Amino acid sequence: MSEMTDAVRMDKVTKAYGELKALDELDLVVKQGEWVSIVGPSGSGKTTCMNLIGCMDRPTSGVVEISGLNLANMNENDLTRVRREQIGLVFQKFHLIGHLSALENVMLAQYYHSITDESEALAVLERVGLAARATHRPSQLSGGEQQRVAIARALINQPPLILADEPTGNLDAANAAAVLELFAELHTQGVTLIVVTHDPSVAARGTREIVLDHGTLVRDSVLR
């Protein structure tokens, strides 16, 4: 059997804001197909780490690679292409466009990737259990439904890597469980998941737990 490739590699990555180091020479490797939970206190560097992996920010020093692609020498257009083709992003705040329907919000992600395909977008909404709500706008959807639309939007271009920052933070227990079941299904299909969370029960669903504190990795545990 061939060895798993690296979905993410961070070598001696530092992100500084003046004198403050949000990340301090962080080394991290995430193998393809892993489900990694990133935990730690507020200010530990979790979101900074996600922003760097998600091509939304650049490190002060060090190397970040996504699927073997070194981000260091890429211009903004290159970074946008990597984010569009390699990464699906899910946030605590759903970032849906209010005047668009659920279907149109998903199709918008298609538009920026290649071409829109309504049948594909409907199929992804059906996958997250929302085909019947396709014509509803975000204001007509519950928080759990909005998060599932956001997940459908992240999935529509079939990225190999999903980054989720507190994806259950605004959800009740039942909707949080539904989102985690979707993540579990994706994991069984070989998608790499990196999930930032404050919730120990959410972190425990991963296969590996990374603990950050003051921008450094203080614990790396295999969960299963």
Coordinates of N, CA and C in Angstrom, one line a residue:
M1 N 0.8 -1.2 0.0 CA 0.0 0.0 0.0 C 0.9 1.2 0.0
S2 N 0.5 2.3 -0.8 CA 1.4 3.5 -0.9 C 1.2 4.3 0.3
E3 N 2.2 5.0 0.7 CA 2.2 5.9 1.9 C 1.2 7.1 1.6
M4 N 0.5 7.5 2.7 CA -0.4 8.6 2.5 C 0.5 9.9 2.3
T5 N -0.1 10.7 1.4 CA 0.6 12.0 1.1 C 0.2 13.1 2.1
D6 N 1.0 14.1 2.1 CA 0.7 15.2 3.0 C -0.4 16.2 2.4
A7 N -1.5 16.3 3.1 CA -2.5 17.3 2.7 C -2.0 18.7 3.0
V8 N -1.4 18.8 4.2 CA -0.9 20.1 4.7 C 0.5 19.9 5.4
R9 N 1.4 20.8 5.1 CA 2.7 20.7 5.8 C 3.1 22.2 6.1
M10 N 3.4 22.4 7.4 CA 3.8 23.7 7.9 C 5.2 23.5 8.6
D11 N 6.2 24.2 8.1 CA 7.6 24.0 8.6 C 8.0 25.4 9.2
K12 N 8.2 25.4 10.5 CA 8.8 26.6 11.2 C 8.0 27.8 10.8
V13 N 6.6 27.7 10.9 CA 5.8 28.8 10.5 C 5.6 29.8 11.7
T14 N 5.9 31.0 11.4 CA 5.7 32.1 12.4 C 4.8 33.1 11.7
K15 N 3.8 33.6 12.5 CA 3.0 34.7 12.1 C 3.0 35.7 13.2
A16 N 3.6 36.9 12.9 CA 3.8 37.9 13.9 C 3.0 39.2 13.6
Y17 N 2.4 39.8 14.6 CA 1.7 41.1 14.5 C 2.5 42.0 15.4
G18 N 3.4 42.7 14.8 CA 4.3 43.5 15.7 C 5.2 42.6 16.6
E19 N 5.1 42.8 17.9 CA 5.8 42.0 18.8 C 5.1 40.7 19.2
L20 N 3.8 40.6 18.8 CA 3.0 39.5 19.2 C 3.2 38.4 18.1
K21 N 3.5 37.2 18.6 CA 3.6 36.0 17.7 C 2.4 35.2 17.9
A22 N 1.5 35.2 16.9 CA 0.3 34.4 16.9 C 0.6 32.9 16.7
L23 N 1.6 32.7 15.9 CA 2.2 31.4 15.7 C 3.7 31.5 15.8
D24 N 4.4 30.5 16.5 CA 5.8 30.7 16.8 C 6.5 29.4 16.3
E25 N 7.1 29.4 15.1 CA 7.8 28.3 14.5 C 7.0 27.0 14.6
L26 N 5.8 27.0 14.2 CA 4.9 25.9 14.2 C 5.3 24.8 13.1
D27 N 5.5 23.6 13.5 CA 5.7 22.5 12.6 C 4.4 21.6 12.7
L28 N 3.8 21.3 11.6 CA 2.6 20.5 11.6 C 2.5 19.8 10.2
V29 N 2.2 18.5 10.3 CA 1.9 17.8 9.0 C 0.6 17.1 9.2
V30 N -0.3 17.2 8.2 CA -1.6 16.6 8.2 C -1.6 15.7 7.0
K31 N -1.8 14.4 7.2 CA -1.8 13.4 6.1 C -3.2 13.4 5.4
Q32 N -3.1 13.1 4.1 CA -4.4 13.0 3.4 C -5.3 12.0 4.0
G33 N -6.6 12.4 4.2 CA -7.6 11.6 4.8 C -7.7 11.6 6.3
E34 N -6.9 12.4 6.9 CA -7.0 12.5 8.4 C -8.1 13.5 8.7
W35 N -8.6 13.3 10.0 CA -9.6 14.3 10.6 C -8.9 14.8 11.8
V36 N -8.4 16.0 11.7 CA -7.6 16.6 12.7 C -8.4 17.7 13.4
S37 N -8.5 17.6 14.8 CA -9.1 18.6 15.6 C -8.0 19.5 16.1
I38 N -8.2 20.8 16.0 CA -7.3 21.8 16.6 C -8.0 22.5 17.7
V39 N -7.4 22.4 18.9 CA -8.0 22.9 20.1 C -6.9 23.8 20.8
G40 N -7.4 24.5 21.8 CA -6.5 25.4 22.6 C -7.3 26.6 23.1
P41 N -6.8 27.3 24.1 CA -7.4 28.5 24.6 C -7.5 29.6 23.6
S42 N -8.4 30.6 23.9 CA -8.5 31.8 23.0 C -7.1 32.4 23.0
G43 N -6.7 32.8 21.8 CA -5.4 33.4 21.6 C -4.3 32.5 21.4
S44 N -4.6 31.2 21.2 CA -3.6 30.1 21.1 C -3.0 30.0 19.7
G45 N -3.7 30.6 18.7 CA -3.2 30.6 17.3 C -4.0 29.7 16.4
K46 N -5.2 29.2 16.9 CA -6.0 28.3 16.1 C -6.5 28.9 14.8
T47 N -7.1 30.1 14.9 CA -7.7 30.7 13.8 C -6.6 31.2 12.8
T48 N -5.5 31.7 13.4 CA -4.4 32.1 12.6 C -3.8 30.9 11.7
C49 N -3.7 29.8 12.4 CA -3.3 28.5 11.7 C -4.3 28.2 10.5
M50 N -5.6 28.3 10.8 CA -6.5 28.0 9.7 C -6.4 29.0 8.6
N51 N -6.2 30.3 8.9 CA -6.2 31.3 7.9 C -5.0 31.1 7.0
L52 N -3.9 30.6 7.5 CA -2.7 30.4 6.7 C -2.9 29.1 5.8
I53 N -3.5 28.1 6.4 CA -3.7 26.9 5.6 C -4.8 27.2 4.5
G54 N -5.7 28.0 4.8 CA -6.8 28.4 3.9 C -6.4 29.4 2.9
C55 N -5.1 29.8 2.8 CA -4.7 30.8 1.9 C -5.3 32.2 2.0
M56 N -5.8 32.5 3.3 CA -6.4 33.8 3.5 C -5.4 34.7 4.2
D57 N -4.2 34.2 4.5 CA -3.2 35.1 5.1 C -1.8 34.4 4.7
R58 N -0.8 35.2 5.0 CA 0.6 34.7 4.7 C 1.4 34.7 5.9
P59 N 2.3 33.7 6.1 CA 3.2 33.7 7.3 C 4.2 34.8 7.2
T60 N 4.7 35.2 8.4 CA 5.8 36.1 8.5 C 7.1 35.4 8.1
S61 N 7.2 34.1 8.5 CA 8.3 33.3 8.0 C 7.9 31.8 8.1
G62 N 8.7 30.9 7.4 CA 8.3 29.5 7.4 C 7.6 29.2 6.1
V63 N 7.3 27.9 5.9 CA 6.8 27.3 4.7 C 5.4 26.7 5.0
V64 N 4.4 27.0 4.2 CA 3.1 26.3 4.2 C 2.9 25.7 2.8
E65 N 2.6 24.4 2.8 CA 2.4 23.6 1.6 C 1.0 23.0 1.7
I66 N 0.2 23.0 0.6 CA -1.1 22.4 0.5 C -1.0 21.4 -0.7
S67 N -1.1 20.1 -0.4 CA -1.0 19.1 -1.4 C 0.3 19.2 -2.2
G68 N 1.4 19.5 -1.5 CA 2.7 19.6 -2.1 C 2.9 20.9 -2.8
L69 N 2.0 21.8 -2.8 CA 2.1 23.1 -3.4 C 2.7 24.1 -2.4
N70 N 3.8 24.7 -2.6 CA 4.4 25.7 -1.7 C 3.7 27.0 -2.0
L71 N 3.1 27.6 -0.9 CA 2.4 28.8 -1.1 C 3.2 30.1 -1.1
A72 N 4.5 29.9 -0.7 CA 5.3 31.1 -0.4 C 5.5 32.0 -1.6
N73 N 5.7 31.5 -2.7 CA 6.0 32.3 -3.9 C 4.8 32.6 -4.8
M74 N 3.6 32.3 -4.3 CA 2.4 32.5 -5.1 C 1.9 33.9 -4.9
N75 N 1.4 34.4 -6.0 CA 0.7 35.7 -6.0 C -0.8 35.5 -5.5
E76 N -1.5 36.6 -5.4 CA -2.9 36.5 -4.9 C -3.7 35.7 -5.8
N77 N -3.6 35.8 -7.1 CA -4.4 35.0 -8.1 C -4.1 33.5 -7.9
D78 N -2.8 33.2 -7.7 CA -2.4 31.8 -7.5 C -3.1 31.2 -6.2
L79 N -3.0 32.0 -5.1 CA -3.6 31.6 -3.8 C -5.1 31.4 -4.0
T80 N -5.7 32.3 -4.7 CA -7.2 32.2 -4.9 C -7.5 30.9 -5.6
R81 N -6.7 30.6 -6.6 CA -6.9 29.3 -7.4 C -6.7 28.1 -6.5
V82 N -5.7 28.1 -5.6 CA -5.5 27.0 -4.7 C -6.7 26.9 -3.7
R83 N -7.1 28.0 -3.2 CA -8.3 28.0 -2.3 C -9.5 27.5 -3.0
R84 N -9.7 27.9 -4.2 CA -10.9 27.5 -5.0 C -10.9 26.0 -5.3
E85 N -9.7 25.5 -5.7 CA -9.6 24.1 -6.2 C -9.3 23.1 -5.1
Q86 N -8.6 23.5 -4.1 CA -8.1 22.5 -3.1 C -8.9 22.5 -1.8
I87 N -9.6 23.6 -1.5 CA -10.1 23.8 -0.1 C -11.5 24.1 -0.1
G88 N -12.3 23.5 0.9 CA -13.6 24.0 1.2 C -13.6 24.6 2.6
L89 N -14.2 25.7 2.7 CA -14.2 26.5 4.0 C -15.6 26.5 4.6
V90 N -15.6 26.2 5.9 CA -16.9 26.2 6.7 C -16.6 27.0 8.0
F91 N -17.4 28.1 8.2 CA -17.2 29.0 9.4 C -18.3 28.9 10.4
Q92 N -18.0 29.4 11.6 CA -19.1 29.5 12.6 C -20.2 30.4 12.1
K93 N -19.8 31.6 11.6 CA -20.8 32.4 10.9 C -20.9 32.0 9.5
F94 N -22.1 31.8 9.0 CA -22.3 31.0 7.8 C -21.9 31.7 6.6
H95 N -21.9 33.1 6.6 CA -21.4 33.8 5.4 C -22.2 33.5 4.2
L96 N -23.5 33.3 4.3 CA -24.4 33.2 3.2 C -24.9 34.5 2.7
I97 N -25.2 34.6 1.4 CA -25.6 35.9 0.8 C -27.1 36.0 1.0
G98 N -27.6 37.0 1.7 CA -29.0 37.0 2.1 C -30.0 37.1 1.0
H99 N -29.7 37.7 -0.1 CA -30.8 37.8 -1.1 C -30.8 36.7 -2.1
L100 N -29.9 35.7 -1.9 CA -29.8 34.5 -2.7 C -30.5 33.3 -2.0
S101 N -31.1 32.4 -2.8 CA -31.6 31.2 -2.2 C -30.5 30.3 -1.8
A102 N -30.9 29.2 -1.1 CA -29.9 28.2 -0.7 C -29.2 27.6 -2.0
L103 N -30.0 27.3 -3.0 CA -29.4 26.8 -4.2 C -28.5 27.8 -4.9
E104 N -28.9 29.1 -4.9 CA -28.0 30.1 -5.6 C -26.7 30.3 -4.8
N105 N -26.8 30.2 -3.4 CA -25.6 30.3 -2.6 C -24.6 29.2 -3.0
V106 N -25.1 28.0 -3.2 CA -24.2 26.9 -3.5 C -23.7 27.1 -5.0
M107 N -24.5 27.5 -5.9 CA -24.1 27.7 -7.3 C -23.1 28.8 -7.4
L108 N -23.1 29.8 -6.5 CA -22.2 30.9 -6.6 C -20.7 30.3 -6.4
A109 N -20.6 29.3 -5.6 CA -19.2 28.7 -5.4 C -18.8 28.0 -6.7
Q110 N -19.8 27.4 -7.4 CA -19.5 26.8 -8.7 C -19.1 27.9 -9.7
Y111 N -19.7 29.0 -9.7 CA -19.4 30.1 -10.6 C -18.0 30.5 -10.5
Y112 N -17.5 30.7 -9.3 CA -16.1 31.1 -9.1 C -15.1 30.0 -9.4
H113 N -15.6 28.8 -9.5 CA -14.7 27.6 -9.7 C -14.6 27.3 -11.2
S114 N -15.7 27.2 -11.9 CA -15.8 26.8 -13.3 C -17.1 27.3 -13.9
I115 N -18.0 26.4 -14.0 CA -19.3 26.8 -14.6 C -20.4 26.3 -13.6
T116 N -21.6 26.9 -13.6 CA -22.7 26.5 -12.7 C -23.4 25.4 -13.3
D117 N -23.9 24.5 -12.4 CA -24.6 23.3 -12.8 C -25.7 23.1 -11.8
E118 N -26.9 23.5 -12.1 CA -28.0 23.5 -11.1 C -28.3 22.1 -10.6
S119 N -28.2 21.1 -11.4 CA -28.5 19.7 -11.0 C -27.4 19.2 -10.0
E120 N -26.2 19.6 -10.2 CA -25.1 19.3 -9.3 C -25.3 19.9 -8.0
A121 N -25.7 21.2 -8.0 CA -25.9 22.0 -6.8 C -27.1 21.4 -6.0
L122 N -28.2 21.0 -6.7 CA -29.3 20.4 -6.0 C -28.9 19.0 -5.4
A123 N -28.1 18.3 -6.1 CA -27.6 17.0 -5.6 C -26.8 17.2 -4.3
V124 N -26.0 18.2 -4.2 CA -25.3 18.4 -3.0 C -26.2 18.9 -1.9
L125 N -27.2 19.7 -2.2 CA -28.2 20.1 -1.2 C -28.9 18.9 -0.7
E126 N -29.2 18.0 -1.6 CA -29.9 16.7 -1.2 C -29.0 15.9 -0.2
R127 N -27.7 15.9 -0.5 CA -26.8 15.2 0.3 C -26.7 15.7 1.7
V128 N -27.0 17.0 1.9 CA -27.0 17.6 3.3 C -28.4 17.7 3.8
G129 N -29.4 17.1 3.1 CA -30.7 17.0 3.6 C -31.5 18.2 3.4
L130 N -31.2 19.1 2.4 CA -31.9 20.3 2.2 C -32.4 20.6 0.8
A131 N -32.6 19.5 0.0 CA -33.2 19.7 -1.3 C -34.5 20.4 -1.3
A132 N -35.3 20.1 -0.3 CA -36.7 20.7 -0.2 C -36.6 22.1 0.2
R133 N -35.5 22.6 0.6 CA -35.4 24.0 1.1 C -34.6 24.8 0.1
A134 N -34.4 24.3 -1.1 CA -33.4 24.9 -2.1 C -33.8 26.3 -2.5
T135 N -35.1 26.6 -2.5 CA -35.5 28.0 -2.9 C -35.6 29.0 -1.8
H136 N -35.4 28.5 -0.6 CA -35.5 29.4 0.6 C -34.2 30.3 0.7
R137 N -34.4 31.5 1.2 CA -33.3 32.4 1.5 C -32.8 32.1 2.9
P138 N -31.6 32.6 3.2 CA -31.1 32.3 4.6 C -32.0 32.7 5.7
S139 N -32.7 33.8 5.5 CA -33.5 34.3 6.6 C -34.7 33.4 6.9
Q140 N -35.0 32.5 5.9 CA -36.1 31.5 6.0 C -35.6 30.2 6.5
L141 N -34.3 30.1 6.8 CA -33.7 28.8 7.3 C -33.3 28.9 8.7
S142 N -33.3 27.8 9.4 CA -32.8 27.8 10.8 C -31.3 27.9 10.8
G143 N -30.7 28.1 11.9 CA -29.2 28.1 12.0 C -28.6 26.8 11.5
G144 N -29.2 25.7 11.9 CA -28.6 24.4 11.4 C -28.7 24.2 9.9
E145 N -29.9 24.7 9.4 CA -30.0 24.6 7.9 C -29.1 25.5 7.2
Q146 N -28.8 26.7 7.7 CA -27.9 27.6 7.1 C -26.5 27.0 7.1
Q147 N -26.1 26.3 8.2 CA -24.8 25.7 8.3 C -24.7 24.6 7.3
R148 N -25.7 23.9 7.1 CA -25.7 22.8 6.1 C -25.6 23.3 4.6
V149 N -26.2 24.5 4.4 CA -26.0 25.1 3.1 C -24.6 25.5 2.9
A150 N -24.0 26.1 4.0 CA -22.6 26.5 4.0 C -21.7 25.2 3.7
I151 N -22.0 24.1 4.3 CA -21.3 22.9 4.0 C -21.5 22.4 2.6
A152 N -22.7 22.5 2.1 CA -22.9 22.2 0.7 C -22.1 23.1 -0.3
R153 N -22.0 24.3 0.1 CA -21.2 25.3 -0.7 C -19.8 24.9 -0.7
A154 N -19.3 24.4 0.5 CA -17.9 24.0 0.6 C -17.6 22.7 -0.2
L155 N -18.7 21.9 -0.4 CA -18.5 20.6 -1.0 C -18.7 20.6 -2.5
I156 N -19.3 21.6 -3.0 CA -19.8 21.6 -4.4 C -18.6 21.4 -5.4
N157 N -17.5 21.9 -5.1 CA -16.3 21.7 -6.1 C -15.4 20.5 -5.7
Q158 N -15.9 19.7 -4.8 CA -15.2 18.4 -4.5 C -13.8 18.7 -4.0
P159 N -13.6 19.6 -3.1 CA -12.2 19.8 -2.6 C -11.7 18.6 -1.8
P160 N -10.4 18.3 -1.9 CA -9.8 17.3 -1.1 C -9.6 17.6 0.4
L161 N -9.7 18.9 0.7 CA -9.5 19.4 2.1 C -10.6 20.3 2.5
I162 N -11.2 20.0 3.7 CA -12.2 20.9 4.3 C -11.6 21.5 5.6
L163 N -11.7 22.8 5.7 CA -11.3 23.5 6.9 C -12.6 24.1 7.5
A164 N -12.8 23.8 8.8 CA -14.0 24.2 9.5 C -13.6 24.9 10.8
D165 N -13.9 26.2 10.9 CA -13.6 27.0 12.1 C -14.8 27.1 13.0
E166 N -14.9 26.4 14.1 CA -16.0 26.4 15.0 C -17.3 26.1 14.3
P167 N -17.4 25.0 13.5 CA -18.6 24.8 12.6 C -19.9 24.6 13.4
T168 N -19.8 24.2 14.7 CA -21.0 23.9 15.5 C -21.2 25.0 16.5
G169 N -20.4 26.0 16.5 CA -20.5 27.0 17.6 C -21.8 27.7 17.7
N170 N -22.5 27.9 16.7 CA -23.8 28.6 16.7 C -25.0 27.6 16.7
L171 N -24.8 26.3 16.9 CA -25.8 25.3 16.6 C -26.3 24.7 17.9
D172 N -27.5 24.3 18.0 CA -28.0 23.5 19.1 C -27.5 22.0 19.0
A173 N -27.7 21.2 20.0 CA -27.1 19.9 20.1 C -27.5 19.0 18.9
A174 N -28.8 19.1 18.5 CA -29.3 18.2 17.4 C -28.6 18.6 16.1
N175 N -28.6 19.9 15.8 CA -28.0 20.4 14.5 C -26.5 20.2 14.5
A176 N -25.8 20.3 15.7 CA -24.4 20.0 15.8 C -24.1 18.6 15.5
A177 N -25.0 17.7 16.0 CA -24.8 16.3 15.7 C -25.0 16.0 14.2
A178 N -25.9 16.6 13.6 CA -26.1 16.4 12.1 C -24.9 16.9 11.3
V179 N -24.3 18.0 11.7 CA -23.1 18.5 11.0 C -22.0 17.5 11.2
L180 N -21.8 17.0 12.4 CA -20.7 16.1 12.7 C -20.9 14.8 11.9
E181 N -22.2 14.3 11.7 CA -22.4 13.1 10.9 C -22.0 13.4 9.5
L182 N -22.3 14.6 9.0 CA -21.9 14.9 7.6 C -20.3 14.8 7.5
F183 N -19.7 15.4 8.5 CA -18.2 15.3 8.5 C -17.7 13.9 8.5
A184 N -18.4 13.1 9.4 CA -18.0 11.6 9.5 C -18.1 10.9 8.1
E185 N -19.2 11.3 7.4 CA -19.4 10.7 6.1 C -18.3 11.1 5.1
L186 N -17.9 12.4 5.2 CA -16.9 12.9 4.3 C -15.5 12.2 4.6
H187 N -15.3 12.0 5.9 CA -14.0 11.4 6.3 C -14.0 9.9 5.8
T188 N -15.1 9.2 5.8 CA -15.0 7.8 5.3 C -14.8 7.8 3.8
Q189 N -15.1 9.0 3.1 CA -14.9 9.1 1.6 C -13.5 9.6 1.3
G190 N -12.7 9.8 2.3 CA -11.3 10.2 2.1 C -11.0 11.6 2.1
V191 N -12.0 12.5 2.4 CA -11.7 13.9 2.5 C -10.9 14.2 3.8
T192 N -9.9 15.1 3.6 CA -9.2 15.5 4.8 C -10.0 16.6 5.5
L193 N -10.1 16.5 6.8 CA -10.8 17.5 7.6 C -9.9 18.1 8.7
I194 N -9.9 19.4 8.8 CA -9.2 20.1 9.9 C -10.3 21.0 10.5
V195 N -10.5 20.7 11.8 CA -11.6 21.4 12.5 C -11.1 22.1 13.7
V196 N -11.3 23.4 13.8 CA -11.0 24.2 15.0 C -12.2 24.2 15.9
T197 N -12.1 23.9 17.2 CA -13.2 23.8 18.0 C -12.8 24.1 19.5
H198 N -13.7 24.7 20.3 CA -13.6 24.8 21.7 C -14.3 23.6 22.4
D199 N -15.1 22.8 21.7 CA -16.0 21.8 22.2 C -15.3 20.5 22.3
P200 N -15.0 19.9 23.5 CA -14.3 18.6 23.6 C -15.0 17.5 22.9
S201 N -16.4 17.5 22.9 CA -17.1 16.4 22.2 C -16.9 16.5 20.7
V202 N -16.8 17.7 20.1 CA -16.5 17.9 18.7 C -15.1 17.4 18.4
A203 N -14.2 17.9 19.2 CA -12.8 17.5 19.0 C -12.6 16.0 19.0
A204 N -13.4 15.3 19.9 CA -13.2 13.8 20.1 C -13.7 13.1 18.9
R205 N -14.4 13.7 17.9 CA -14.9 13.0 16.7 C -13.7 12.8 15.7
G206 N -12.6 13.6 15.9 CA -11.5 13.4 14.9 C -10.7 12.2 15.2
T207 N -9.7 12.0 14.3 CA -8.8 10.9 14.4 C -7.5 11.3 15.1
R208 N -7.4 12.6 15.3 CA -6.2 13.2 15.9 C -6.5 14.5 16.4
E209 N -5.8 14.9 17.6 CA -6.1 16.2 18.2 C -4.8 16.9 18.4
I210 N -4.8 18.1 17.9 CA -3.6 19.1 18.0 C -4.0 20.1 19.1
V211 N -3.2 20.3 20.1 CA -3.4 21.4 21.1 C -2.3 22.5 20.9
L212 N -2.9 23.7 20.6 CA -2.0 24.9 20.5 C -2.1 25.7 21.8
D213 N -1.0 26.4 22.1 CA -1.0 27.3 23.2 C 0.1 28.3 22.9
H214 N -0.3 29.6 22.9 CA 0.7 30.7 22.6 C 1.4 30.5 21.3
G215 N 0.7 29.9 20.3 CA 1.3 29.8 19.0 C 2.2 28.6 18.8
T216 N 2.3 27.7 19.8 CA 3.1 26.6 19.6 C 2.3 25.3 19.8
L217 N 2.8 24.2 19.3 CA 2.1 22.9 19.4 C 2.6 22.3 20.7
V218 N 1.6 22.1 21.6 CA 2.0 21.5 22.9 C 1.6 20.1 23.1
R219 N 0.7 19.6 22.3 CA 0.3 18.2 22.3 C -0.3 17.7 21.0
D220 N 0.1 16.5 20.6 CA -0.4 15.9 19.3 C -0.8 14.5 19.6
S221 N -2.1 14.2 19.7 CA -2.6 12.9 20.1 C -3.4 12.2 19.0
V222 N -3.1 10.9 18.9 CA -3.9 10.1 18.0 C -5.1 9.6 18.8
L223 N -6.3 9.9 18.2 CA -7.5 9.5 19.0 C -8.1 8.2 18.6
R224 N -7.8 7.7 17.3 CA -8.3 6.4 16.9 C -7.6 6.1 15.6

